[in-house]
Amino acid sequence: MSDKMNLPIIDLSGYLNPESLEDRERVIAQVRDASRQYGFFQVRGHGVPPSLQHDLIRSMGNLFSLPKEKKLEMSFLKNPCRRGYEAAGMSLREGDLLPDAKECFYIARDDPIIELSGFYGPNLWPNLPTEDFRDPVWKYYEQTSELGKKIWSILLEGLGQPPSLVEKFARRAIVPMKMIRYPPQSITLPGQFGIGAHTDFGGVTILFQQPGKDGLEVWHEGKETWIEVPALEDVYVINCGDMIQRWSGDRYKSARHRVINKSQGERLSCATFWHGDINATNPLNPDDLNSETVGQLLVKRFRNQYSMTEESIAQVGAA
Ligand SMILES: O=C(O)CCC(=O)C(=O)O
Ligand SMILES: [Fe+2]
């Protein structure tokens, strides 16, 4: 096709380490425009060291190459805080014929004890030397978690708000991270997606694609076309979830996207979802009649993939 579309690539260093006020303003405007038009953009100058990205890929390789029984012992369905392993074939979206081919591993905030099942509790770590998984993955998590909060500030500034507004819903933010492995497309079934078309339901997503392993596509409503998002070295993909679309009064888009592994072999990616406080409601419009909280959204979306206590469900008001 001659009119192939690309997502903008924005250099965030102008916001994170500005040399002038114009630098900041430029980034804010670029992020705002991309979030309006696509709901998605790519970024450089994000501040996450390349060495951490490489260590993450290496750690994910160590995890996913564990024997299947070992991985299944860590099933996230048995974990009270939805941490651990999701096997291939477990996610089927309405409208798709076959479940996703991907396998995943979830971590999130690491609280010492289970304080609120489903949300506040310890991570589940595989039985691997800490330097082969836990340490590098945690370092990476902390960095992308920080980046997620920064992106929120930029998005808020794009709507004329002070960047500090993010503090209103960042006291103890819910930030799950999902490490994903897509098998080679050649071994998936005809018509099976790596991950079927969906929107992300919450806040900001910070997506790392293994460099050179293309596969992500974003739906552009206006043009009715799938935009391919190249997996570039040291470049992140950022997108807005449904909650942002709602909170922003539809000024920012939550766009549908899917993955068809286009690389020769397997494809790895990692998504950090920066949602906000469990009880957060729309900070942009206190009169918003829809007062659904982050916690309620999560329970609604993942109800059949949670082993939360009834008490905890009641506590987030999602009974
Ligand atoms: O792996 C990718 O490139 C996208 C993953 C994704 O969309 C998701 O986990 O929500
Ligand atoms: Fe997604």
CSV table of C-alpha atoms and ligand atoms in Angstrom, one decimal:
chain,number,residue,atom,x,y,z
A,1,MET,CA,0.0,0.0,0.0
A,2,SER,CA,1.4,3.4,-0.9
A,3,ASP,CA,-0.2,5.4,2.0
A,4,LYS,CA,1.4,3.3,4.7
A,5,MET,CA,1.0,5.0,8.1
A,6,ASN,CA,3.6,5.2,10.9
A,7,LEU,CA,3.2,6.2,14.5
A,8,PRO,CA,5.2,9.3,15.5
A,9,ILE,CA,8.5,8.7,17.4
A,10,ILE,CA,8.8,11.3,20.1
A,11,ASP,CA,12.1,12.2,21.9
A,12,LEU,CA,11.1,12.4,25.6
A,13,SER,CA,14.5,13.9,26.7
A,14,GLY,CA,13.1,17.3,25.9
A,15,TYR,CA,10.6,16.8,28.8
A,16,LEU,CA,12.7,14.7,31.1
A,17,ASN,CA,15.9,16.8,30.8
A,18,PRO,CA,14.7,20.1,29.2
A,19,GLU,CA,17.2,22.7,28.2
A,20,SER,CA,14.4,25.3,27.8
A,21,LEU,CA,10.8,25.7,28.3
A,22,GLU,CA,10.2,25.2,24.6
A,23,ASP,CA,11.7,21.7,24.9
A,24,ARG,CA,9.0,20.7,27.4
A,25,GLU,CA,6.2,22.4,25.5
A,26,ARG,CA,7.2,20.7,22.3
A,27,VAL,CA,7.1,17.2,23.9
A,28,ILE,CA,3.8,17.9,25.6
A,29,ALA,CA,2.2,19.0,22.3
A,30,GLN,CA,3.6,16.0,20.4
A,31,VAL,CA,2.3,13.5,23.1
A,32,ARG,CA,-1.0,15.3,23.1
A,33,ASP,CA,-1.4,15.2,19.3
A,34,ALA,CA,-0.4,11.5,19.0
A,35,SER,CA,-2.7,10.5,21.9
A,36,ARG,CA,-5.6,12.3,20.2
A,37,GLN,CA,-4.9,11.0,16.7
A,38,TYR,CA,-3.7,7.4,17.4
A,39,GLY,CA,-3.9,6.8,21.1
A,40,PHE,CA,-0.4,5.4,20.5
A,41,PHE,CA,3.2,6.7,19.9
A,42,GLN,CA,6.8,5.6,20.2
A,43,VAL,CA,9.4,7.2,22.3
A,44,ARG,CA,13.2,7.6,22.5
A,45,GLY,CA,15.1,9.5,25.2
A,46,HIS,CA,13.0,7.7,27.8
A,47,GLY,CA,15.8,7.2,30.4
A,48,VAL,CA,15.5,3.4,30.7
A,49,PRO,CA,19.1,2.2,30.3
A,50,PRO,CA,19.6,-0.2,27.3
A,51,SER,CA,21.5,-2.6,29.6
A,52,LEU,CA,18.3,-3.1,31.7
A,53,GLN,CA,16.3,-3.8,28.5
A,54,HIS,CA,18.9,-6.4,27.4
A,55,ASP,CA,18.9,-8.0,30.9
A,56,LEU,CA,15.1,-8.2,30.8
A,57,ILE,CA,15.2,-10.1,27.5
A,58,ARG,CA,17.8,-12.5,28.9
A,59,SER,CA,15.8,-13.0,32.1
A,60,MET,CA,12.6,-13.7,30.2
A,61,GLY,CA,14.5,-16.3,28.1
A,62,ASN,CA,15.5,-18.0,31.4
A,63,LEU,CA,12.0,-18.0,32.7
A,64,PHE,CA,10.1,-19.2,29.5
A,65,SER,CA,12.7,-22.0,28.9
A,66,LEU,CA,11.8,-23.6,32.2
A,67,PRO,CA,10.1,-27.0,31.9
A,68,LYS,CA,6.3,-26.6,31.3
A,69,GLU,CA,5.4,-28.3,34.7
A,70,LYS,CA,7.6,-25.9,36.6
A,71,LYS,CA,5.9,-22.9,34.9
A,72,LEU,CA,2.4,-24.4,35.6
A,73,GLU,CA,3.3,-24.7,39.3
A,74,MET,CA,3.4,-20.9,39.3
A,75,SER,CA,0.0,-20.5,37.7
A,76,PHE,CA,-1.4,-16.9,38.2
A,77,LEU,CA,-4.8,-18.5,38.6
A,78,LYS,CA,-3.8,-20.0,41.9
A,79,ASN,CA,-2.0,-16.9,43.1
A,80,PRO,CA,-4.0,-14.6,45.5
A,81,CYS,CA,-2.5,-11.5,43.9
A,82,ARG,CA,-2.6,-12.5,40.2
A,83,ARG,CA,1.1,-12.9,40.0
A,84,GLY,CA,2.9,-15.7,38.1
A,85,TYR,CA,2.5,-17.7,34.9
A,86,GLU,CA,-0.3,-17.7,32.3
A,87,ALA,CA,0.0,-20.6,29.8
A,88,ALA,CA,-0.7,-20.3,26.1
A,89,GLY,CA,-4.3,-20.7,25.2
A,90,MET,CA,-5.8,-19.2,28.3
A,91,SER,CA,-7.0,-15.9,27.0
A,92,LEU,CA,-9.9,-15.9,24.5
A,93,ARG,CA,-11.5,-12.7,23.5
A,94,GLU,CA,-15.1,-12.2,22.4
A,95,GLY,CA,-15.2,-12.5,18.6
A,96,ASP,CA,-12.0,-14.5,18.3
A,97,LEU,CA,-12.2,-18.1,17.1
A,98,LEU,CA,-9.1,-19.3,19.0
A,99,PRO,CA,-7.4,-18.2,22.2
A,100,ASP,CA,-4.1,-16.2,22.2
A,101,ALA,CA,-0.9,-18.1,21.4
A,102,LYS,CA,1.1,-16.1,23.9
A,103,GLU,CA,2.4,-17.2,27.3
A,104,CYS,CA,3.0,-14.6,30.1
A,105,PHE,CA,4.4,-14.0,33.5
A,106,TYR,CA,3.0,-11.3,35.8
A,107,ILE,CA,4.7,-9.3,38.5
A,108,ALA,CA,3.5,-6.0,40.2
A,109,ARG,CA,4.1,-3.9,43.3
A,110,ASP,CA,5.9,-6.0,45.8
A,111,ASP,CA,4.2,-5.7,49.2
A,112,PRO,CA,5.6,-7.9,52.0
A,113,ILE,CA,2.3,-9.5,53.0
A,114,ILE,CA,-1.1,-10.0,51.3
A,115,GLU,CA,-2.8,-6.9,52.5
A,116,LEU,CA,-5.6,-7.0,49.9
A,117,SER,CA,-5.9,-10.1,47.8
A,118,GLY,CA,-5.8,-9.3,44.1
A,119,PHE,CA,-3.8,-6.1,44.6
A,120,TYR,CA,-1.4,-5.6,47.5
A,121,GLY,CA,0.9,-8.6,48.2
A,122,PRO,CA,4.2,-10.2,47.4
A,123,ASN,CA,5.4,-11.2,43.9
A,124,LEU,CA,5.9,-14.8,42.9
A,125,TRP,CA,9.5,-15.4,41.8
A,126,PRO,CA,10.6,-18.5,39.9
A,127,ASN,CA,13.2,-20.8,41.3
A,128,LEU,CA,16.1,-19.3,39.4
A,129,PRO,CA,19.3,-17.6,40.7
A,130,THR,CA,18.3,-14.0,41.6
A,131,GLU,CA,20.7,-12.6,39.1
A,132,ASP,CA,19.1,-14.6,36.3
A,133,PHE,CA,15.6,-13.2,36.9
A,134,ARG,CA,14.5,-11.5,40.0
A,135,ASP,CA,17.1,-8.7,40.3
A,136,PRO,CA,17.2,-7.6,36.6
A,137,VAL,CA,13.4,-7.9,36.3
A,138,TRP,CA,12.8,-5.9,39.4
A,139,LYS,CA,15.3,-3.1,38.4
A,140,TYR,CA,13.5,-2.9,35.0
A,141,TYR,CA,10.1,-2.8,36.7
A,142,GLU,CA,11.1,0.1,38.9
A,143,GLN,CA,12.4,2.1,35.9
A,144,THR,CA,9.4,1.6,33.7
A,145,SER,CA,7.1,2.2,36.6
A,146,GLU,CA,8.7,5.6,37.0
A,147,LEU,CA,8.5,6.3,33.3
A,148,GLY,CA,4.7,5.5,33.4
A,149,LYS,CA,4.2,8.1,36.0
A,150,LYS,CA,6.1,10.7,33.9
A,151,ILE,CA,4.0,9.9,30.9
A,152,TRP,CA,0.9,10.5,32.9
A,153,SER,CA,2.3,13.9,33.9
A,154,ILE,CA,2.9,14.8,30.2
A,155,LEU,CA,-0.6,13.6,29.3
A,156,LEU,CA,-2.1,15.8,32.1
A,157,GLU,CA,-0.1,18.8,31.0
A,158,GLY,CA,-1.4,18.3,27.5
A,159,LEU,CA,-4.9,18.9,28.9
A,160,GLY,CA,-3.8,22.1,30.6
A,161,GLN,CA,-3.4,20.5,34.0
A,162,PRO,CA,-0.4,20.8,36.4
A,163,PRO,CA,1.9,17.8,36.2
A,164,SER,CA,1.5,17.4,40.0
A,165,LEU,CA,-2.1,16.3,39.5
A,166,VAL,CA,-0.7,12.8,39.0
A,167,GLU,CA,0.1,12.7,42.7
A,168,LYS,CA,-3.6,12.7,43.4
A,169,PHE,CA,-3.8,9.1,42.2
A,170,ALA,CA,-0.3,7.9,42.6
A,171,ARG,CA,-0.1,7.3,46.4
A,172,ARG,CA,0.1,3.5,46.0
A,173,ALA,CA,-0.5,3.0,42.3
A,174,ILE,CA,-1.5,-0.3,40.8
A,175,VAL,CA,1.3,-1.1,38.3
A,176,PRO,CA,1.2,-4.7,36.9
A,177,MET,CA,3.9,-5.8,34.5
A,178,LYS,CA,3.3,-8.6,32.0
A,179,MET,CA,6.3,-10.4,30.3
A,180,ILE,CA,5.1,-12.1,27.1
A,181,ARG,CA,6.4,-14.7,24.8
A,182,TYR,CA,4.9,-15.3,21.4
A,183,PRO,CA,5.7,-18.7,19.8
A,184,PRO,CA,6.8,-18.6,16.1
A,185,GLN,CA,3.8,-17.9,14.0
A,186,SER,CA,4.6,-21.1,12.0
A,187,ILE,CA,3.5,-23.2,14.9
A,188,THR,CA,0.3,-21.4,15.7
A,189,LEU,CA,-3.1,-22.5,14.3
A,190,PRO,CA,-4.5,-20.8,11.2
A,191,GLY,CA,-6.4,-17.8,12.3
A,192,GLN,CA,-4.8,-17.7,15.7
A,193,PHE,CA,-3.4,-14.4,16.9
A,194,GLY,CA,-0.4,-13.9,19.2
A,195,ILE,CA,-2.8,-11.6,21.1
A,196,GLY,CA,-6.2,-10.9,19.6
A,197,ALA,CA,-7.5,-7.3,19.0
A,198,HIS,CA,-8.3,-5.5,22.2
A,199,THR,CA,-8.0,-2.1,23.9
A,200,ASP,CA,-6.0,-1.8,27.1
A,201,PHE,CA,-8.5,-1.1,29.9
A,202,GLY,CA,-6.7,1.2,32.2
A,203,GLY,CA,-4.1,3.9,32.3
A,204,VAL,CA,-0.7,4.3,30.5
A,205,THR,CA,0.9,1.2,28.9
A,206,ILE,CA,4.7,1.2,28.5
A,207,LEU,CA,5.5,-1.5,25.9
A,208,PHE,CA,8.9,-2.9,25.2
A,209,GLN,CA,9.1,-5.0,22.0
A,210,GLN,CA,12.2,-7.2,21.5
A,211,PRO,CA,14.1,-5.3,18.9
A,212,GLY,CA,13.7,-6.6,15.4
A,213,LYS,CA,10.7,-8.7,16.3
A,214,ASP,CA,7.8,-6.9,14.6
A,215,GLY,CA,4.2,-8.0,15.2
A,216,LEU,CA,2.2,-5.2,16.9
A,217,GLU,CA,-0.5,-3.5,14.8
A,218,VAL,CA,-2.7,-0.6,15.9
A,219,TRP,CA,-6.1,0.2,14.4
A,220,HIS,CA,-6.7,3.6,13.0
A,221,GLU,CA,-10.4,4.3,13.0
A,222,GLY,CA,-10.4,7.2,10.6
A,223,LYS,CA,-8.4,5.5,8.0
A,224,GLU,CA,-9.8,2.0,8.8
A,225,THR,CA,-6.4,0.5,8.6
A,226,TRP,CA,-3.9,-1.4,10.8
A,227,ILE,CA,-0.7,0.5,11.4
A,228,GLU,CA,2.3,-1.7,11.8
A,229,VAL,CA,4.6,-0.7,14.7
A,230,PRO,CA,8.2,-1.6,14.1
A,231,ALA,CA,10.2,-3.1,17.0
A,232,LEU,CA,13.1,-0.7,17.2
A,233,GLU,CA,16.2,-0.8,19.4
A,234,ASP,CA,15.8,1.4,22.5
A,235,VAL,CA,12.4,2.6,21.5
A,236,TYR,CA,9.2,2.1,23.6
A,237,VAL,CA,5.6,2.0,22.5
A,238,ILE,CA,3.3,4.0,24.7
A,239,ASN,CA,-0.5,3.9,24.6
A,240,CYS,CA,-3.6,5.1,26.5
A,241,GLY,CA,-6.1,2.7,27.9
A,242,ASP,CA,-9.9,3.0,28.2
A,243,MET,CA,-9.7,4.7,31.6
A,244,ILE,CA,-7.7,7.5,30.1
A,245,GLN,CA,-10.1,7.9,27.2
A,246,ARG,CA,-12.9,8.2,29.7
A,247,TRP,CA,-11.1,10.5,32.2
A,248,SER,CA,-10.0,12.8,29.3
A,249,GLY,CA,-13.6,13.1,28.0
A,250,ASP,CA,-12.5,11.3,24.8
A,251,ARG,CA,-9.8,13.7,24.1
A,252,TYR,CA,-7.2,10.9,24.2
A,253,LYS,CA,-8.0,7.6,22.4
A,254,SER,CA,-7.8,4.1,23.6
A,255,ALA,CA,-7.0,2.3,20.3
A,256,ARG,CA,-7.5,-1.4,19.4
A,257,HIS,CA,-4.3,-3.3,18.8
A,258,ARG,CA,-3.2,-6.9,18.2
A,259,VAL,CA,-0.1,-9.0,17.6
A,260,ILE,CA,0.7,-11.3,14.8
A,261,ASN,CA,4.3,-12.5,15.2
A,262,LYS,CA,6.0,-11.5,12.0
A,263,SER,CA,9.5,-12.5,13.0
A,264,GLN,CA,11.1,-15.8,12.1
A,265,GLY,CA,11.3,-17.2,15.6
A,266,GLU,CA,9.7,-16.4,18.9
A,267,ARG,CA,9.0,-12.9,19.9
A,268,LEU,CA,9.3,-11.4,23.4
A,269,SER,CA,7.6,-8.2,24.7
A,270,CYS,CA,6.9,-6.7,28.1
A,271,ALA,CA,4.1,-4.3,29.0
A,272,THR,CA,4.0,-2.2,32.2
A,273,PHE,CA,0.6,-0.9,32.9
A,274,TRP,CA,0.5,2.2,35.1
A,275,HIS,CA,-3.0,2.6,36.3
A,276,GLY,CA,-3.1,4.6,39.5
A,277,ASP,CA,-4.5,4.2,43.0
A,278,ILE,CA,-6.9,1.4,43.6
A,279,ASN,CA,-9.7,3.9,44.7
A,280,ALA,CA,-8.8,6.6,42.1
A,281,THR,CA,-11.6,8.3,40.3
A,282,ASN,CA,-11.5,10.8,37.5
A,283,PRO,CA,-9.1,13.6,38.7
A,284,LEU,CA,-10.0,15.7,35.7
A,285,ASN,CA,-13.7,15.8,36.4
A,286,PRO,CA,-14.8,15.3,40.0
A,287,ASP,CA,-18.4,15.6,38.7
A,288,ASP,CA,-17.9,12.6,36.4
A,289,LEU,CA,-21.1,10.5,36.9
A,290,ASN,CA,-19.0,7.4,36.2
A,291,SER,CA,-17.1,6.9,39.4
A,292,GLU,CA,-15.7,3.5,38.5
A,293,THR,CA,-12.3,3.1,40.3
A,294,VAL,CA,-9.1,1.4,39.1
A,295,GLY,CA,-9.8,-1.5,41.4
A,296,GLN,CA,-13.3,-2.0,40.1
A,297,LEU,CA,-12.1,-1.9,36.5
A,298,LEU,CA,-9.5,-4.6,37.2
A,299,VAL,CA,-12.0,-6.9,38.9
A,300,LYS,CA,-14.5,-6.4,36.1
A,301,ARG,CA,-11.9,-7.1,33.4
A,302,PHE,CA,-10.2,-10.1,35.0
A,303,ARG,CA,-13.0,-11.6,37.2
A,304,ASN,CA,-12.5,-15.1,35.8
A,305,GLN,CA,-8.7,-14.9,36.0
A,306,TYR,CA,-8.5,-13.9,39.7
A,307,SER,CA,-8.4,-15.9,42.9
A,308,MET,CA,-9.3,-12.9,45.1
A,309,THR,CA,-11.3,-13.4,48.3
A,310,GLU,CA,-14.9,-12.2,48.4
A,311,GLU,CA,-13.9,-9.9,51.2
A,312,SER,CA,-11.4,-8.2,49.0
A,313,ILE,CA,-13.8,-7.9,46.1
A,314,ALA,CA,-16.3,-6.3,48.5
A,315,GLN,CA,-13.5,-3.9,49.7
A,316,VAL,CA,-12.9,-2.5,46.3
A,317,GLY,CA,-16.6,-2.1,45.9
A,318,ALA,CA,-16.9,-4.6,43.0
A,319,ALA,CA,-19.2,-7.2,44.5
B,1,LIG,O1,3.2,-7.7,22.8
B,1,LIG,C1,2.8,-6.7,22.3
B,1,LIG,O2,3.4,-6.1,21.4
B,1,LIG,C2,1.5,-6.1,22.8
B,1,LIG,C3,0.9,-6.6,24.0
B,1,LIG,C4,-0.4,-6.1,24.4
B,1,LIG,O3,-1.1,-5.4,23.7
B,1,LIG,C5,-0.9,-6.2,25.8
B,1,LIG,O4,-0.3,-7.0,26.6
B,1,LIG,O5,-1.9,-5.6,26.2
B,2,FE,FE,-2.6,-4.3,24.8
